[in-house]
Coordinates of C-alpha atoms in Angstrom, one line a residue:
M1 CA 12.5 -16.5 0.3
P2 CA 15.6 -16.5 -1.9
I3 CA 14.6 -14.7 -5.1
K4 CA 16.6 -15.7 -8.2
V5 CA 17.3 -12.7 -10.3
Q6 CA 20.0 -11.5 -12.7
S7 CA 23.0 -10.3 -10.7
D8 CA 22.9 -6.8 -12.2
L9 CA 19.2 -6.1 -11.8
P10 CA 18.9 -2.6 -10.2
A11 CA 16.4 -3.9 -7.6
R12 CA 18.9 -6.4 -6.3
A13 CA 21.0 -3.7 -4.5
T14 CA 17.9 -2.1 -2.8
L15 CA 16.6 -5.5 -1.6
E16 CA 19.9 -6.6 -0.3
N17 CA 20.2 -3.4 1.7
E18 CA 16.8 -4.3 3.3
N19 CA 18.2 -7.7 4.2
I20 CA 16.0 -9.5 1.7
F21 CA 17.6 -12.7 0.5
V22 CA 18.3 -12.3 -3.3
M23 CA 20.1 -15.1 -5.0
T24 CA 21.9 -14.8 -8.3
E25 CA 21.6 -17.3 -11.1
K26 CA 25.1 -18.7 -10.4
R27 CA 24.3 -19.5 -6.7
A28 CA 20.8 -20.9 -7.5
A29 CA 22.4 -23.4 -9.9
T30 CA 24.3 -25.0 -7.0
Q31 CA 21.0 -25.8 -5.1
D32 CA 19.2 -29.1 -5.8
I33 CA 15.7 -27.7 -5.5
R34 CA 12.9 -26.8 -7.9
P35 CA 12.1 -23.2 -7.4
L36 CA 8.7 -21.7 -8.0
K37 CA 8.6 -20.2 -11.5
I38 CA 6.8 -16.9 -11.3
A39 CA 6.2 -14.6 -14.3
I40 CA 5.5 -10.8 -13.6
V41 CA 3.7 -9.1 -16.4
N42 CA 4.8 -5.6 -15.5
L43 CA 2.4 -3.0 -17.1
M44 CA 3.2 -0.2 -14.8
P45 CA 5.1 2.8 -16.4
T46 CA 7.5 3.0 -13.4
K47 CA 8.8 -0.5 -14.0
E48 CA 11.9 -0.4 -11.8
A49 CA 9.9 0.7 -8.8
T50 CA 7.3 -2.0 -9.4
E51 CA 10.0 -4.6 -9.8
T52 CA 11.4 -3.7 -6.4
Q53 CA 8.0 -3.5 -4.7
L54 CA 6.9 -6.9 -5.8
L55 CA 10.2 -8.6 -5.3
R56 CA 10.3 -7.3 -1.8
L57 CA 7.0 -9.0 -1.0
L58 CA 7.8 -12.2 -2.8
G59 CA 11.0 -12.5 -0.8
N60 CA 9.3 -13.2 2.6
T61 CA 9.0 -17.0 2.8
P62 CA 11.6 -19.7 2.8
L63 CA 10.7 -20.8 -0.8
Q64 CA 13.0 -20.2 -3.7
I65 CA 11.5 -18.3 -6.6
D66 CA 12.7 -18.0 -10.2
I67 CA 11.4 -14.7 -11.5
S68 CA 10.7 -13.9 -15.2
L69 CA 9.9 -10.2 -15.8
V70 CA 7.7 -9.9 -18.9
R71 CA 7.2 -6.9 -21.2
M72 CA 4.6 -6.3 -23.8
E73 CA 5.9 -6.3 -27.4
G74 CA 3.1 -4.1 -28.7
H75 CA 3.8 -1.1 -26.4
E76 CA 6.6 1.4 -26.3
S77 CA 7.6 2.2 -22.7
T78 CA 8.6 5.8 -22.1
H79 CA 9.5 5.7 -18.4
V80 CA 12.2 3.1 -18.5
S81 CA 15.1 2.7 -20.8
G82 CA 15.0 0.3 -23.7
E83 CA 18.3 -1.1 -22.4
H84 CA 16.7 -2.0 -19.1
L85 CA 13.9 -3.8 -20.8
E86 CA 16.2 -5.7 -23.1
R87 CA 18.5 -6.8 -20.4
F88 CA 16.1 -7.8 -17.7
Y89 CA 12.7 -8.6 -19.4
I90 CA 11.6 -11.3 -21.8
P91 CA 9.1 -10.4 -24.5
S92 CA 5.6 -11.7 -24.0
S93 CA 5.9 -14.2 -26.9
E94 CA 8.6 -16.0 -25.0
I95 CA 6.4 -17.1 -22.1
Y96 CA 4.5 -19.4 -24.4
N97 CA 7.6 -21.7 -24.3
N98 CA 7.2 -22.1 -20.6
K99 CA 4.8 -23.1 -17.8
Y100 CA 4.6 -21.2 -14.6
D101 CA 3.6 -21.9 -11.0
G102 CA 2.4 -18.4 -10.6
M103 CA 1.9 -15.2 -12.6
I104 CA 1.3 -11.6 -11.6
I105 CA -0.4 -9.1 -14.0
T106 CA 0.1 -5.6 -12.6
G107 CA -2.0 -2.6 -12.8
A108 CA -1.7 0.1 -15.5
P109 CA -2.6 3.7 -15.9
V110 CA -5.1 3.1 -18.7
E111 CA -8.2 2.4 -16.6
Q112 CA -10.2 5.4 -18.2
M113 CA -9.7 3.9 -21.6
P114 CA -12.0 1.1 -23.0
F115 CA -10.2 -2.2 -22.8
E116 CA -10.1 -2.7 -26.5
Q117 CA -8.4 0.7 -27.1
V118 CA -5.4 -0.2 -25.0
D119 CA -2.6 -0.8 -27.5
Y120 CA -1.5 -4.1 -25.9
W121 CA -5.0 -5.4 -25.2
N122 CA -4.9 -8.3 -27.8
E123 CA -1.4 -9.2 -26.5
L124 CA -2.7 -9.3 -22.9
C125 CA -5.7 -11.4 -23.9
K126 CA -3.4 -13.9 -25.4
I127 CA -1.4 -14.0 -22.2
M128 CA -4.6 -14.5 -20.1
D129 CA -5.7 -17.2 -22.3
Y130 CA -2.3 -19.0 -22.0
A131 CA -2.4 -18.6 -18.2
K132 CA -5.6 -20.7 -18.0
E133 CA -3.8 -23.8 -19.1
N134 CA -0.2 -23.1 -18.3
V135 CA -0.1 -21.2 -15.0
F136 CA -1.3 -22.7 -11.7
S137 CA -2.4 -19.5 -10.1
T138 CA -2.6 -15.9 -11.5
L139 CA -2.8 -12.8 -9.4
Y140 CA -4.4 -9.8 -11.1
I141 CA -3.7 -6.4 -9.6
C142 CA -5.9 -3.2 -9.8
W143 CA -6.5 -2.5 -13.5
G144 CA -5.1 -6.0 -14.2
A145 CA -7.9 -7.3 -12.0
Q146 CA -10.4 -5.4 -13.9
A147 CA -9.0 -6.6 -17.2
G148 CA -9.1 -10.2 -15.9
L149 CA -12.7 -10.0 -14.8
Y150 CA -13.7 -8.5 -18.1
Y151 CA -11.9 -10.9 -20.3
N152 CA -12.7 -14.0 -18.3
Y153 CA -16.2 -13.2 -17.2
G154 CA -17.4 -10.3 -19.4
I155 CA -17.7 -8.0 -16.2
Q156 CA -17.2 -4.4 -17.4
K157 CA -15.7 -1.7 -15.3
T158 CA -17.6 1.5 -14.6
A159 CA -16.3 5.1 -14.0
L160 CA -16.4 6.6 -10.5
P161 CA -17.7 10.1 -9.7
K162 CA -14.2 10.9 -8.5
K163 CA -10.9 9.1 -7.9
L164 CA -10.9 6.5 -5.2
F165 CA -7.6 7.5 -3.5
G166 CA -6.0 6.6 -0.2
I167 CA -5.6 3.9 2.4
L168 CA -9.0 2.3 2.6
P169 CA -10.1 0.1 5.6
N170 CA -11.3 -3.4 4.4
H171 CA -13.0 -6.3 6.1
R172 CA -13.6 -10.0 5.2
A173 CA -16.6 -10.9 3.2
V174 CA -16.2 -14.6 4.1
K175 CA -15.5 -16.1 7.5
S176 CA -12.2 -17.5 6.5
D177 CA -10.0 -18.1 3.5
P178 CA -6.3 -19.1 3.3
L179 CA -5.5 -16.0 1.3
M180 CA -6.4 -13.9 4.4
R181 CA -5.1 -16.2 7.0
G182 CA -3.7 -14.1 9.9
F183 CA -5.3 -10.9 8.7
D184 CA -6.7 -8.5 11.3
D185 CA -10.5 -8.1 11.3
E186 CA -10.0 -4.7 9.6
F187 CA -7.0 -4.2 7.3
P188 CA -5.7 -1.3 5.1
V189 CA -5.3 -1.4 1.4
P190 CA -3.7 1.3 -0.7
T191 CA -6.1 2.3 -3.5
S192 CA -5.8 4.6 -6.5
R193 CA -8.3 4.3 -9.3
H194 CA -10.9 6.1 -11.3
T195 CA -13.1 3.0 -12.0
T196 CA -14.8 0.2 -10.2
V197 CA -16.5 -3.1 -10.8
N198 CA -20.1 -3.4 -9.7
R199 CA -20.4 -5.8 -6.7
K200 CA -23.7 -7.3 -8.1
L201 CA -22.1 -8.3 -11.3
I202 CA -19.4 -10.3 -9.4
E203 CA -22.0 -11.8 -7.1
A204 CA -24.0 -12.9 -10.1
E205 CA -21.0 -14.9 -11.5
T206 CA -21.2 -18.3 -9.9
D207 CA -17.5 -19.0 -10.5
L208 CA -16.4 -16.1 -8.4
I209 CA -16.2 -15.6 -4.6
I210 CA -15.9 -12.2 -2.9
L211 CA -13.3 -12.3 -0.2
A212 CA -13.0 -8.8 1.0
E213 CA -14.7 -5.3 0.6
N214 CA -13.7 -1.8 1.5
S215 CA -15.3 0.9 3.5
E216 CA -17.1 2.2 0.4
G217 CA -18.8 -1.2 0.0
E218 CA -16.7 -2.1 -3.0
V219 CA -15.2 -5.4 -3.8
T220 CA -11.4 -5.3 -3.0
L221 CA -10.6 -9.0 -3.3
S222 CA -12.2 -11.9 -5.2
K223 CA -11.1 -15.2 -6.6
S224 CA -12.3 -18.1 -8.9
R225 CA -13.7 -21.1 -7.1
D226 CA -10.7 -23.2 -8.3
D227 CA -8.3 -20.7 -6.7
R228 CA -6.5 -20.3 -10.0
S229 CA -7.4 -16.6 -10.5
I230 CA -7.1 -14.0 -7.7
F231 CA -8.4 -10.4 -8.3
M232 CA -7.0 -7.7 -6.1
M233 CA -8.3 -4.2 -6.7
G234 CA -5.9 -2.4 -4.5
H235 CA -2.1 -1.9 -4.4
L236 CA -0.7 -3.7 -1.4
E237 CA 2.7 -3.6 -3.1
Y238 CA 2.9 0.2 -2.9
D239 CA 5.8 1.8 -1.0
T240 CA 5.1 4.4 1.8
E241 CA 5.6 7.3 -0.6
T242 CA 3.9 6.0 -3.7
L243 CA 0.6 7.7 -3.1
S244 CA 2.4 10.9 -2.2
H245 CA 4.2 10.9 -5.5
E246 CA 0.9 10.3 -7.3
Y247 CA -0.8 13.2 -5.4
W248 CA 1.9 15.7 -6.0
R249 CA 2.3 14.7 -9.6
D250 CA -1.4 15.5 -10.2
V251 CA -1.2 18.7 -8.1
N252 CA 1.8 19.9 -10.2
K253 CA -0.1 19.2 -13.4
N254 CA -3.2 21.2 -12.1
L255 CA -5.3 18.0 -12.3
P256 CA -8.4 17.6 -10.0
I257 CA -7.2 15.5 -7.0
E258 CA -8.2 15.3 -3.4
I259 CA -5.8 14.5 -0.5
P260 CA -5.6 10.6 -0.3
Q261 CA -7.8 9.3 2.6
N262 CA -6.2 8.1 5.8
Y263 CA -2.7 8.7 4.5
F264 CA -1.0 12.0 5.5
P265 CA -1.2 12.4 9.3
N266 CA -4.3 14.6 10.1
D267 CA -4.6 15.2 6.4
D268 CA -1.6 17.5 6.6
R269 CA 0.0 17.0 3.2
T270 CA 3.2 18.7 4.6
R271 CA 3.8 15.7 6.9
S272 CA 5.4 12.4 5.9
P273 CA 2.9 9.6 5.6
K274 CA 3.0 6.5 7.7
N275 CA 3.0 3.0 6.3
T276 CA 0.0 1.1 7.9
W277 CA -0.3 -1.7 5.3
R278 CA 3.2 -3.2 5.2
S279 CA 2.4 -6.3 7.4
T280 CA -0.9 -6.9 5.5
A281 CA 1.0 -6.8 2.2
H282 CA 3.7 -9.3 3.3
L283 CA 1.1 -11.7 4.7
F284 CA -1.1 -11.5 1.6
Y285 CA 1.8 -12.4 -0.8
S286 CA 3.1 -15.1 1.5
N287 CA -0.3 -16.6 1.8
W288 CA -0.8 -16.5 -2.0
L289 CA 2.6 -18.2 -2.7
N290 CA 2.2 -20.8 0.1
Y291 CA -1.5 -21.8 -0.1
Y292 CA -2.4 -21.1 -3.7
V293 CA 0.9 -21.8 -5.5
Y294 CA 3.3 -23.9 -3.5
Q295 CA 1.0 -26.2 -1.5
E296 CA -1.2 -26.9 -4.6
T297 CA 1.2 -27.2 -7.5
P298 CA 2.5 -30.8 -8.1
Y299 CA 6.3 -31.0 -7.7
D300 CA 6.8 -32.3 -11.3
F301 CA 3.7 -30.7 -12.9
F302 CA 5.9 -29.3 -15.8
D303 CA 6.7 -32.9 -16.9
N304 CA 3.7 -35.0 -15.9
G305 CA 1.1 -33.6 -18.3
Y306 CA -0.8 -32.0 -15.4
F307 CA -2.3 -29.2 -17.5
D308 CA -2.7 -31.4 -20.6
A309 CA -4.8 -33.7 -18.6
G310 CA -7.1 -30.8 -17.7
L311 CA -6.6 -31.4 -13.9

């Protein structure tokens, strides 16, 4: 899929080296096509890495996508330059001037804090409220998924006895769903979190459908019945080395951390990990864009009062 980005976005060079079709604004203007408008609310501290990871996966279908990177105005980022944020991101208040085919709300390293104590919580709630009427399908990732379930359904997260960390096997909880079309019977999902959401609470919410669960019996993937909200508890977007970086970061800080499950060959942390989830990740994002965004969004829904009519 041609991804429309600013010509000097650092992720562009990385993606082009991987033969992913990235289109600059100038070239996109010459094509008579309505691209899918996707907003990425990037809450991860390593913003440039997350940009590259998500754009890589969004670039795997023949659709054209117009990306808006969104930053929180009530939070000071310390792992990325202010110049990068000013150059490539729009402030969250600017999204309210637009409607989007899709939105991605990423994870964030704040899961051990109560939601209300996160400094941008009120700002994020406003975005989630806006998405209900102005975004056709929203994909919530990891902490973002927990935040979405809490804000929209009142489902609270709970602490785990120890960090759930590694490449966890998953299987379908339903016979079929377009979001998992083409998936193997068992599929791996990178997971890195200290908290969980009780399965019974999700089952009790009649508007939610559980789509997949992991080997620990936890819900990995769920959605609203109208397909407008997708909750992914894992990190399919992670690169091969991401969990390794997290592991060694904690080791070097003398924090309690176990070797990630099913990650280093033979649990030998001196050996390079193998990526076993790449094809699942590409398939998941392609399915979301195709079946939940592109196939369902009216061509002219920005102009025809689609959301205003409550359809």
